[in-house]
mmCIF file of C-alpha atoms and ligand atoms in Angstrom:
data_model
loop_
_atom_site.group_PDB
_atom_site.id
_atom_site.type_symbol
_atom_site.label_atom_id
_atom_site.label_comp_id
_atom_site.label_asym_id
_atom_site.label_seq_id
_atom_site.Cartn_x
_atom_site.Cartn_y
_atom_site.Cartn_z
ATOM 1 C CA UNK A 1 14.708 -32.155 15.001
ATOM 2 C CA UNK A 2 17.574 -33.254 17.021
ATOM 3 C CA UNK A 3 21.193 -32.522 15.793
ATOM 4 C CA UNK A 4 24.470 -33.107 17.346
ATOM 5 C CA UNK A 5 22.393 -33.112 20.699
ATOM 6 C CA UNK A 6 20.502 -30.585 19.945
ATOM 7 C CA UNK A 7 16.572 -30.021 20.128
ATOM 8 C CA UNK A 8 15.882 -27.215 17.069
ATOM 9 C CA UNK A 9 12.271 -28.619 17.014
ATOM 10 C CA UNK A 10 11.111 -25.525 18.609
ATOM 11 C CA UNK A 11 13.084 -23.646 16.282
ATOM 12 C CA UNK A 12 17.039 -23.066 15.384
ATOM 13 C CA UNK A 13 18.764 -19.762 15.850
ATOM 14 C CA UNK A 14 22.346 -18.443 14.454
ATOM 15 C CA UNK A 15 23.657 -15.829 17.090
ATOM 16 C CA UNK A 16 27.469 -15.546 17.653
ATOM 17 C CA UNK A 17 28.338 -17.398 14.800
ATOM 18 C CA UNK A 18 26.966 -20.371 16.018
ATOM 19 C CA UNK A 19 23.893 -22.243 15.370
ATOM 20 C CA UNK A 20 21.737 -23.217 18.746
ATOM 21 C CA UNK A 21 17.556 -23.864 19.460
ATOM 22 C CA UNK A 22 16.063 -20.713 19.429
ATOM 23 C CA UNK A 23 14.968 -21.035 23.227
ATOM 24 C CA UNK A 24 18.888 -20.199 24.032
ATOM 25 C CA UNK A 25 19.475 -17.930 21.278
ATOM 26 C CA UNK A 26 21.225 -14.902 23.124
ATOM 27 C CA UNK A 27 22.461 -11.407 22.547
ATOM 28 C CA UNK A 28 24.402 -9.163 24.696
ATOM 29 C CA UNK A 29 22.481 -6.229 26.841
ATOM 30 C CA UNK A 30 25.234 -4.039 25.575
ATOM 31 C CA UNK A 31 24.241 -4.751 21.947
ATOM 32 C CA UNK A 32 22.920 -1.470 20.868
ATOM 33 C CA UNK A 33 20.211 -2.941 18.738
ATOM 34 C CA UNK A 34 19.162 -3.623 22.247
ATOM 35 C CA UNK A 35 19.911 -0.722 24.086
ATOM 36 C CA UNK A 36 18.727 1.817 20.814
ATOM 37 C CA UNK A 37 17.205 0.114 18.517
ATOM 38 C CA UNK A 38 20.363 0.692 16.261
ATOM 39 C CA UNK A 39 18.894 -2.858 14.169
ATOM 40 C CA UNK A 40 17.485 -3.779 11.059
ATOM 41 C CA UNK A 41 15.871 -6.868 9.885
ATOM 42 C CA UNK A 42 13.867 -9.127 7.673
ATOM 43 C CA UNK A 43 11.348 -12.120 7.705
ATOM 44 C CA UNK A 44 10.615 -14.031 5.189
ATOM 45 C CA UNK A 45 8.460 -17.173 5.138
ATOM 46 C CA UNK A 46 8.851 -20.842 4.503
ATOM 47 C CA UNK A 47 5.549 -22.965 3.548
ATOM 48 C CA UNK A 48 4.937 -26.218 2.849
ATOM 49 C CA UNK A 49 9.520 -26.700 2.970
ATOM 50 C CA UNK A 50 9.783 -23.589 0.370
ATOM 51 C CA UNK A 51 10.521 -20.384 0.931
ATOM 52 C CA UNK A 52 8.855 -17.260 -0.423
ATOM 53 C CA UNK A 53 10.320 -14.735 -2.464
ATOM 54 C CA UNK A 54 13.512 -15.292 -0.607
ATOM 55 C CA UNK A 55 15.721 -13.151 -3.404
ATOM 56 C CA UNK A 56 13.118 -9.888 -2.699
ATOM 57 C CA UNK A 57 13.753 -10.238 1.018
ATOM 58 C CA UNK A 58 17.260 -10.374 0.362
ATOM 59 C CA UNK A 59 17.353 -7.700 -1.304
ATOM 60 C CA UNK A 60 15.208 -5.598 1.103
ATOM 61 C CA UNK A 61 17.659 -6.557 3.793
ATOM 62 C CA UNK A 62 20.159 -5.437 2.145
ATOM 63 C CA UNK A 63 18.574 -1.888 0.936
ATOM 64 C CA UNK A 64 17.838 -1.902 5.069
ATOM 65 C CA UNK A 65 21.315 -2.474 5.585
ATOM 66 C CA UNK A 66 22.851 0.153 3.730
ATOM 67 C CA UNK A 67 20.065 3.030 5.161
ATOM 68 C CA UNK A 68 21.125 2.195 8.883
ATOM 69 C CA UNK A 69 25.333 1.936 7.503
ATOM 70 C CA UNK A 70 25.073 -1.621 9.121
ATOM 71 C CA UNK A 71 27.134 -4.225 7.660
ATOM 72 C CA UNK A 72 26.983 -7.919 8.298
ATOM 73 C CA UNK A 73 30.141 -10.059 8.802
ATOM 74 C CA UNK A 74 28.181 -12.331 5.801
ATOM 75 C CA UNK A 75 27.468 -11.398 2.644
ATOM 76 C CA UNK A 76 23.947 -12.369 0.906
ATOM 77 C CA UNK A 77 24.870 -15.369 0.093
ATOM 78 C CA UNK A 78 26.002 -16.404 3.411
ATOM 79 C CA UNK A 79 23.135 -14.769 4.709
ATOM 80 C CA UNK A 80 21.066 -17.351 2.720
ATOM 81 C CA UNK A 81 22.695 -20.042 3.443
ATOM 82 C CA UNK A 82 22.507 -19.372 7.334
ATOM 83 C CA UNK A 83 18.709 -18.835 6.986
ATOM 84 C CA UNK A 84 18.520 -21.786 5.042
ATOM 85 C CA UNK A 85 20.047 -23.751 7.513
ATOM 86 C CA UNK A 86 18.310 -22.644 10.378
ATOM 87 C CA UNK A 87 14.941 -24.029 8.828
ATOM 88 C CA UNK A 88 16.777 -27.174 7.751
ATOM 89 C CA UNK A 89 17.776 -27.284 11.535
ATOM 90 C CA UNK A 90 14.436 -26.854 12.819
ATOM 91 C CA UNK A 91 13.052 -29.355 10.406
ATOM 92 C CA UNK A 92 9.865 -27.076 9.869
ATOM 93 C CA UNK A 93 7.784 -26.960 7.017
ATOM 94 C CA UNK A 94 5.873 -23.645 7.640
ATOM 95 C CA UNK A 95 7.755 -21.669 9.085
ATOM 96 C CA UNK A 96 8.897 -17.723 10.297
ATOM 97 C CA UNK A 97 12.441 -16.816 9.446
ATOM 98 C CA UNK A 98 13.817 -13.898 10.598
ATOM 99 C CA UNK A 99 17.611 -12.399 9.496
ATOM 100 C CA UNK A 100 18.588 -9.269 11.913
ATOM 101 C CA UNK A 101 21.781 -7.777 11.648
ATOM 102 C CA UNK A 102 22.247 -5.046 15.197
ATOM 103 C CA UNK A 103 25.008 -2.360 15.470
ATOM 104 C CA UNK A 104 26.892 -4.657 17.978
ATOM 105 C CA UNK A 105 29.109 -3.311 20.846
ATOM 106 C CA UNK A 106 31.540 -0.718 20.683
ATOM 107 C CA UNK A 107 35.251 -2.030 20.539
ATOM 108 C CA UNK A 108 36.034 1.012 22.097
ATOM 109 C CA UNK A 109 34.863 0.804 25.913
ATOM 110 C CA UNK A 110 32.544 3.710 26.705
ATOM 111 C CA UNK A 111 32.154 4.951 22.515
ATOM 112 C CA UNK A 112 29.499 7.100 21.488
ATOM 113 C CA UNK A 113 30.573 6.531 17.796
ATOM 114 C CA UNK A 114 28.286 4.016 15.743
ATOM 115 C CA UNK A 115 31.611 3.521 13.733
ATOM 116 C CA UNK A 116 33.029 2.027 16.546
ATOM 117 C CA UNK A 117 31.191 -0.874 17.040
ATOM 118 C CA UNK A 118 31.383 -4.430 15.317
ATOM 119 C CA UNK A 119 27.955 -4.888 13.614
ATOM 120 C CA UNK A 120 26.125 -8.685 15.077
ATOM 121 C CA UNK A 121 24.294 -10.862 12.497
ATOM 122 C CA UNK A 122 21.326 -13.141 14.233
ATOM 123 C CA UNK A 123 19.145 -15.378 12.084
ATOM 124 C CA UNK A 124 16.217 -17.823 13.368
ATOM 125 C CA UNK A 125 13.794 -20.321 12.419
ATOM 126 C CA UNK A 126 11.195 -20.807 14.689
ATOM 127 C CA UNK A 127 6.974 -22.020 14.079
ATOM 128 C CA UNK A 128 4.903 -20.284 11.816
ATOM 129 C CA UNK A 129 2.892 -16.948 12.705
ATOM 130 C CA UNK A 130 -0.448 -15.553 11.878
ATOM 131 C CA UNK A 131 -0.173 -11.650 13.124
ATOM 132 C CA UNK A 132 -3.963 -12.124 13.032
ATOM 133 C CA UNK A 133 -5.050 -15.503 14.048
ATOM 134 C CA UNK A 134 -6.567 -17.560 11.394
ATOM 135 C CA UNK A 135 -9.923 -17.672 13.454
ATOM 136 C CA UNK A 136 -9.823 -13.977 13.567
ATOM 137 C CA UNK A 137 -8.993 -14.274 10.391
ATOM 138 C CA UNK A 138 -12.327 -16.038 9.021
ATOM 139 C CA UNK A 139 -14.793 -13.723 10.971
ATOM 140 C CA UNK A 140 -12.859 -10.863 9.513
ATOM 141 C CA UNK A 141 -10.308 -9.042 11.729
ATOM 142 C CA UNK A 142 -11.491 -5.886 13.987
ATOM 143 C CA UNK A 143 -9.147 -3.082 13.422
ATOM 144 C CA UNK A 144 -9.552 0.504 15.835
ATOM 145 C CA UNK A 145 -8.102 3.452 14.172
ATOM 146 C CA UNK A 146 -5.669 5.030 16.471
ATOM 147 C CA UNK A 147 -5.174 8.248 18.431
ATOM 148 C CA UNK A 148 -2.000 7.651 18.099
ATOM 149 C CA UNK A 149 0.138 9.280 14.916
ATOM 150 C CA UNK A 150 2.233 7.052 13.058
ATOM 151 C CA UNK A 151 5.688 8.231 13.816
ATOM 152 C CA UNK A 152 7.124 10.809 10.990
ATOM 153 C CA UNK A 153 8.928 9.126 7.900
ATOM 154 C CA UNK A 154 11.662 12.200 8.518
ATOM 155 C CA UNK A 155 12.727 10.625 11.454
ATOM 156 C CA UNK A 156 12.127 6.976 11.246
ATOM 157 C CA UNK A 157 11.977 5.901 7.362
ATOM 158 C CA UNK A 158 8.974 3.372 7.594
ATOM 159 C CA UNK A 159 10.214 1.845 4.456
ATOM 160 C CA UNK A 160 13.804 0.574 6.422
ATOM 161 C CA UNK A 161 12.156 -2.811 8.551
ATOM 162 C CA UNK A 162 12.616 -1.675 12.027
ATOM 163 C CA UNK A 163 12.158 -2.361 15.829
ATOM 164 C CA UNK A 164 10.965 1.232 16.356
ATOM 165 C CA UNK A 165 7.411 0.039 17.312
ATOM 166 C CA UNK A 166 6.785 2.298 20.023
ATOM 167 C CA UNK A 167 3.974 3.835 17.990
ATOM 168 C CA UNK A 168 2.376 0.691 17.240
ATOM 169 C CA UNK A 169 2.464 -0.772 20.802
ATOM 170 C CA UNK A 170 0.440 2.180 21.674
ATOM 171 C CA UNK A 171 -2.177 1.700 18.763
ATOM 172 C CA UNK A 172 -2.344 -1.938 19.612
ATOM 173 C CA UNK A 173 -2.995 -1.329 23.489
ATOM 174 C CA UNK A 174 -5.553 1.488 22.415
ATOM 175 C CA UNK A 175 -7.087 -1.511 19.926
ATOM 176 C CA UNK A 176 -7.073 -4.412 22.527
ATOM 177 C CA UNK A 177 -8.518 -1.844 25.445
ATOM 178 C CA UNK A 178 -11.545 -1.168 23.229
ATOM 179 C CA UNK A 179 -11.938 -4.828 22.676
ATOM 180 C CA UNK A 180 -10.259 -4.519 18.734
ATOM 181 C CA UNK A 181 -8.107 -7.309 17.215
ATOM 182 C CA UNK A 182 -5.835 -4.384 15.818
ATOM 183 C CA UNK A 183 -4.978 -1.129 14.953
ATOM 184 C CA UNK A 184 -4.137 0.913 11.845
ATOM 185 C CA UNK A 185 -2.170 4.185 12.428
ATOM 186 C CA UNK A 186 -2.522 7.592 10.541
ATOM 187 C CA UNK A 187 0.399 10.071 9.824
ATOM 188 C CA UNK A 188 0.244 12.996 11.879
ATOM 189 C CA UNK A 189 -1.336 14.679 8.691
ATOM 190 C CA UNK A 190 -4.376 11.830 9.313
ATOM 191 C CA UNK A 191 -3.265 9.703 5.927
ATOM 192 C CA UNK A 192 -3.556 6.334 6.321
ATOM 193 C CA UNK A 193 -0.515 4.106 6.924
ATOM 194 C CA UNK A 194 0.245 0.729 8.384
ATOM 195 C CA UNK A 195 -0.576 -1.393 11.250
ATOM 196 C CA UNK A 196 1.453 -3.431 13.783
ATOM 197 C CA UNK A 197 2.835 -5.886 11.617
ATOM 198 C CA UNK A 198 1.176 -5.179 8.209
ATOM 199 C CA UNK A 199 0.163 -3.291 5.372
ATOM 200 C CA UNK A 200 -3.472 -2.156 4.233
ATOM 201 C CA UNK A 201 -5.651 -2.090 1.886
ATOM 202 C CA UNK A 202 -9.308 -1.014 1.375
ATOM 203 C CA UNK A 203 -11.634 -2.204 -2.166
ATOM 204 C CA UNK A 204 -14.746 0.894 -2.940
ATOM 205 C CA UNK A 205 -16.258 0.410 -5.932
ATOM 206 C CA UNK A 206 -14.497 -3.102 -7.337
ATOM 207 C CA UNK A 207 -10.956 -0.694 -7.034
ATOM 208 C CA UNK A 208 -8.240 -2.145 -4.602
ATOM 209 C CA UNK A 209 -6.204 0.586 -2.701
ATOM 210 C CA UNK A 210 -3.283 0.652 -0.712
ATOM 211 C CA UNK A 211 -1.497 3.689 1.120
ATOM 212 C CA UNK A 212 1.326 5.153 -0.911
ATOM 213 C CA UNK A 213 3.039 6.933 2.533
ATOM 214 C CA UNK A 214 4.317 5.583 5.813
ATOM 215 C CA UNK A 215 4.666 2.272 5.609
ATOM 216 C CA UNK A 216 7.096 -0.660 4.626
ATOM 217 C CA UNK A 217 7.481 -1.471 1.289
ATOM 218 C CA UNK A 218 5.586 -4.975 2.168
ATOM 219 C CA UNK A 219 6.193 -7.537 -0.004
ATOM 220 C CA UNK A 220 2.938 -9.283 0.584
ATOM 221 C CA UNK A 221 1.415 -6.067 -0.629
ATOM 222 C CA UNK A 222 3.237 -6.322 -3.495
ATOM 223 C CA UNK A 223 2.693 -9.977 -4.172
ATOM 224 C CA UNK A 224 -0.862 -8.602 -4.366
ATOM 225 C CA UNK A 225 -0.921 -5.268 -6.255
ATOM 226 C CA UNK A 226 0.796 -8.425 -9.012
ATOM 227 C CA UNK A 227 -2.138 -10.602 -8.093
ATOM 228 C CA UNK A 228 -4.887 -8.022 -8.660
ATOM 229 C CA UNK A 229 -2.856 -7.284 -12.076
ATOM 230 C CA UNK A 230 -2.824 -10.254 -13.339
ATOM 231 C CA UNK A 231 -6.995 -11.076 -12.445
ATOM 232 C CA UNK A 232 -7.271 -7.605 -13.688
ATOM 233 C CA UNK A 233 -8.731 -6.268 -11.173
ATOM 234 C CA UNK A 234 -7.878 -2.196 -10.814
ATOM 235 C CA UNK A 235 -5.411 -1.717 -8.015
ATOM 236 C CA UNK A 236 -3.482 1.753 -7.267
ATOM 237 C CA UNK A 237 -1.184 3.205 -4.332
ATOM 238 C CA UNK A 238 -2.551 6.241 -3.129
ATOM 239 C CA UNK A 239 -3.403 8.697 -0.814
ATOM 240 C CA UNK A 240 -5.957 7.500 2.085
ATOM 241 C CA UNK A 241 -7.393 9.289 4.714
ATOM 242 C CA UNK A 242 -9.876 8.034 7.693
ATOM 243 C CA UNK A 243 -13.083 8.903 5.898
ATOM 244 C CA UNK A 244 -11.874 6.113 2.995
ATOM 245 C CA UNK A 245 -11.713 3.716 5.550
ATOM 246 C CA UNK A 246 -15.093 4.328 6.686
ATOM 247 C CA UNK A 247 -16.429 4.134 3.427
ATOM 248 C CA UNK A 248 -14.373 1.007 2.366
ATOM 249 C CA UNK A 249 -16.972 -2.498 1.335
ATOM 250 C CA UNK A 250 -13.958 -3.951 2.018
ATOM 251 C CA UNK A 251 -10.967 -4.163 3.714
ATOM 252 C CA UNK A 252 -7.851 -6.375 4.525
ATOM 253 C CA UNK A 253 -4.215 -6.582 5.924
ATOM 254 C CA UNK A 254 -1.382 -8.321 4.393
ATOM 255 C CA UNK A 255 1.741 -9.774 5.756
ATOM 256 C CA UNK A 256 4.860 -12.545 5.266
ATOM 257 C CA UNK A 257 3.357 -13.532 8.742
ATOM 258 C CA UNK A 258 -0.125 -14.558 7.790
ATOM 259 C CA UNK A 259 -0.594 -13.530 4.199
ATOM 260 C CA UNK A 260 -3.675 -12.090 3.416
ATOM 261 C CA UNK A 261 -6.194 -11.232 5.758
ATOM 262 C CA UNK A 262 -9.971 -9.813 5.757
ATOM 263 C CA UNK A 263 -11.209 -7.182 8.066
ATOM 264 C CA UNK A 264 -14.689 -6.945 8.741
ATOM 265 C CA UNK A 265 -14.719 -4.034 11.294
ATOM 266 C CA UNK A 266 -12.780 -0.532 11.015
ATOM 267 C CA UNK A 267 -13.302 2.371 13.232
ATOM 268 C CA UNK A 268 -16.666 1.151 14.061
ATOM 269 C CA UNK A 269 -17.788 0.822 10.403
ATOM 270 C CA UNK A 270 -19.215 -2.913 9.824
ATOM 271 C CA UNK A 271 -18.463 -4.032 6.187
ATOM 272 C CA UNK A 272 -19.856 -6.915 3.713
ATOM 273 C CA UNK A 273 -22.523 -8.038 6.381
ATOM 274 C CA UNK A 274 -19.403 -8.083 9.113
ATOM 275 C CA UNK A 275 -17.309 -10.790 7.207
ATOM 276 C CA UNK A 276 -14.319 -11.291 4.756
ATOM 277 C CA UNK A 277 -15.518 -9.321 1.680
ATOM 278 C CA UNK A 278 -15.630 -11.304 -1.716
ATOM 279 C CA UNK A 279 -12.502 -9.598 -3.310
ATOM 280 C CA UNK A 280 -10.350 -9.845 -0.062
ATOM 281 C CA UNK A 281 -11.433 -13.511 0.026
ATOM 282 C CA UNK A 282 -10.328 -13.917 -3.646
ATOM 283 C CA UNK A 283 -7.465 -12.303 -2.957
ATOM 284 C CA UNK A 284 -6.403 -14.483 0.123
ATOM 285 C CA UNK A 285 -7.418 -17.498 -2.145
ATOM 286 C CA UNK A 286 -5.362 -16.787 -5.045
ATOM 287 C CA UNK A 287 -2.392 -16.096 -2.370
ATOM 288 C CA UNK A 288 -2.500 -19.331 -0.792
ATOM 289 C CA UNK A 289 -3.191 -21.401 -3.896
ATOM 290 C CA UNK A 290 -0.454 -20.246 -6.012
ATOM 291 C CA UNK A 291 2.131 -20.283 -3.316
ATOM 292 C CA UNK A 292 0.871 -24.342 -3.340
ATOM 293 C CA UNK A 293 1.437 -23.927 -7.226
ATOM 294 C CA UNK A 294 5.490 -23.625 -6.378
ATOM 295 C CA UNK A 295 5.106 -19.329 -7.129
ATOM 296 C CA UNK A 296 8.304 -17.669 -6.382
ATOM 297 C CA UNK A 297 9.423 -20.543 -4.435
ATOM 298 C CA UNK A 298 12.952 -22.240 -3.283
ATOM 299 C CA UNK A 299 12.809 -25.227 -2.015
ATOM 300 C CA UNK A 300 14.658 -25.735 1.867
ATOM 301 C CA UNK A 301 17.071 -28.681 1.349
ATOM 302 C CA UNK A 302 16.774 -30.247 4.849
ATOM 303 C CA UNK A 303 19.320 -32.675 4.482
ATOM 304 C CA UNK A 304 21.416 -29.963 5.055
ATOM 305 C CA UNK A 305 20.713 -30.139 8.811
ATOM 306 C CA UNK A 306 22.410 -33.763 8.574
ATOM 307 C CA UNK A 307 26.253 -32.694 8.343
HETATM 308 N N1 PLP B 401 4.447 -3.111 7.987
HETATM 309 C C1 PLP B 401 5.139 -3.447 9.086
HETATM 310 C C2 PLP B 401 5.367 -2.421 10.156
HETATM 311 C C3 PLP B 401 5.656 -4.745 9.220
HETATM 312 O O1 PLP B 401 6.355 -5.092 10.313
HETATM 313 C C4 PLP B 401 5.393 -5.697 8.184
HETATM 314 C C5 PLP B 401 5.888 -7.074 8.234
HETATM 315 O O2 PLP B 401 6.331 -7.642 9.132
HETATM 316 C C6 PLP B 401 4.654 -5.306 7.080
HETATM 317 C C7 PLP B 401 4.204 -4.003 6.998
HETATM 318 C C8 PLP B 401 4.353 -6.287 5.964
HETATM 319 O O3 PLP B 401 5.490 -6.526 5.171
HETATM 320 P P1 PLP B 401 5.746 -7.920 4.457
HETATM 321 O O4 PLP B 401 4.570 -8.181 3.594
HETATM 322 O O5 PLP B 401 6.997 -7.708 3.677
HETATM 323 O O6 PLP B 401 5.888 -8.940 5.528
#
């Protein structure tokens, strides 16, 4: 939509304190979230003009925030209403909203002191995202297990949302050389963990399974570990090494950026006749239908784009 001038129908950004399309949204090369990968962030969702589970992505940004000592110049509920306003802006109805918040630039010319600098707060709206696209998506997504470790939760806590993805790059060039849609990483002690983007899960024997190490605290996954409870179907978080993957009847990834979504290949091992398996395809159903249903959902007021 047009505003004040403005095209935000490719998306609408917030970056230094002002609101501009997300084409020309900037940040400085000095910005250490930049330079270091001193950041933290979120995304959250908006579909169909509502946003999902806005309040639990809130709250992991802040939980995020307070890991990495990073502190905003807005509090949560400016945060929201930035966010809010950057979908308003963009006048997009499914959408991927991201809220970032970098250690900034040292006020101090030449400091080596993270104290020193003045944290930077970006937010943007911009078109939704499938991490897996949605035809991949109904063949069942191809995922290589690979080489590379996952890096240790000692040094990078998996569970703070973070730009470290070196170790995912490299499982995703790995994947994409062998002619994979994606990767899923082990921990250097070969336990499953996450992929580039997403959480896992495998189904043996009607029980659902997700990795209890090395990965975010997803709140897809959780949105399903609630769905499975309340279809009762048995769901745990556990320990999972390459052989359960290769003896999975099912698998799938979940993700804010594409919600549920089937694999039919892993590490060479074809499952349920090499498509979406009936449970993840229940699963991904249930997802989609009760987020049309209003579940955990506020609605974008996008008349707020108009003053
Ligand atoms: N793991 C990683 C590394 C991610 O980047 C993401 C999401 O972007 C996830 C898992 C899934 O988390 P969520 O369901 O909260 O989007």
């Amino acid at each position: 939509m047009t505003t004040g001038g403005q095209d935000f129908s490719g998306g609408a950004a917030f970056v230094g304190g002002a609101y501009v399309p997300a084409s020309e949204a900037r940040i400085s090369v000095l910005d250490w979230g930049f330079t270091r990968s001193d950041v933290t962030y979120d995304v959250v969702h908006v579909r169909d003009g509502g946003f999902f589970r806005l309040a639990d992505h809130l709250d992991r940004f802040e939980r995020s925030l307070a890991a990495m000592r990073l502190a905003p110049p807005h509090d949560r509920a400016g945060i929201a209403t930035i966010v809010a306003r950057c979908v308003a802006l963009s006048g997009l109805r499914d959408a991927y909203v991201a809220m970032i918040c970098t250690r900034g630039r040292p006020r101090v010319f030449g400091s080596r002191r993270p104290a020193d600098c003045d944290n930077a707060f970006v937010a943007y709206a911009i078109p939704w995202i499938d991490v897996i696209p949605p035809a991949v998506q109904e063949r069942g997504a191809h995922l290589h297990i690979a080489s590379i470790p996952r890096v240790g939760a000692a040094s990078v806590d998996p569970t703070v949302k973070n730009y470290q993805w070196g170790d995912l790059t490299r499982g995703l060039l790995e994947a994409h050389d062998q002619g994979a849609d994606t990767a899923v990483l082990l921990d250097a002690e070969g336990f499953v963990t996450e992929g580039p983007g997403f959480n896992v899960f495998t189904v043996r024997d009607g029980v659902v399974s997700t990795p209890d190490r090395g990965s975010l605290e997803g709140i897809t996954r959780w949105s399903v570990l609630e769905l499975c409870e309340e279809i009762g179907l048995p769901a745990r978080i556990a320990p999972l090494r390459r052989e359960d993957l290769l003896q999975a009847d099912e698998m799938f990834c979940t993700t804010t950026a594409g919600g549920v979504m089937p694999v039919s290949r892993v590490g060479g091992h074809i499952m349920a006749n090499d498509r979406p398996g009936p449970v993840s395809t229940r699963l991904k159903s249930l997802y989609w239908e009760k987020h049309a249903a209003g579940w955990h959902r506020t609605p974008v007021n996008y008349a707020d784009a108009d003053h």
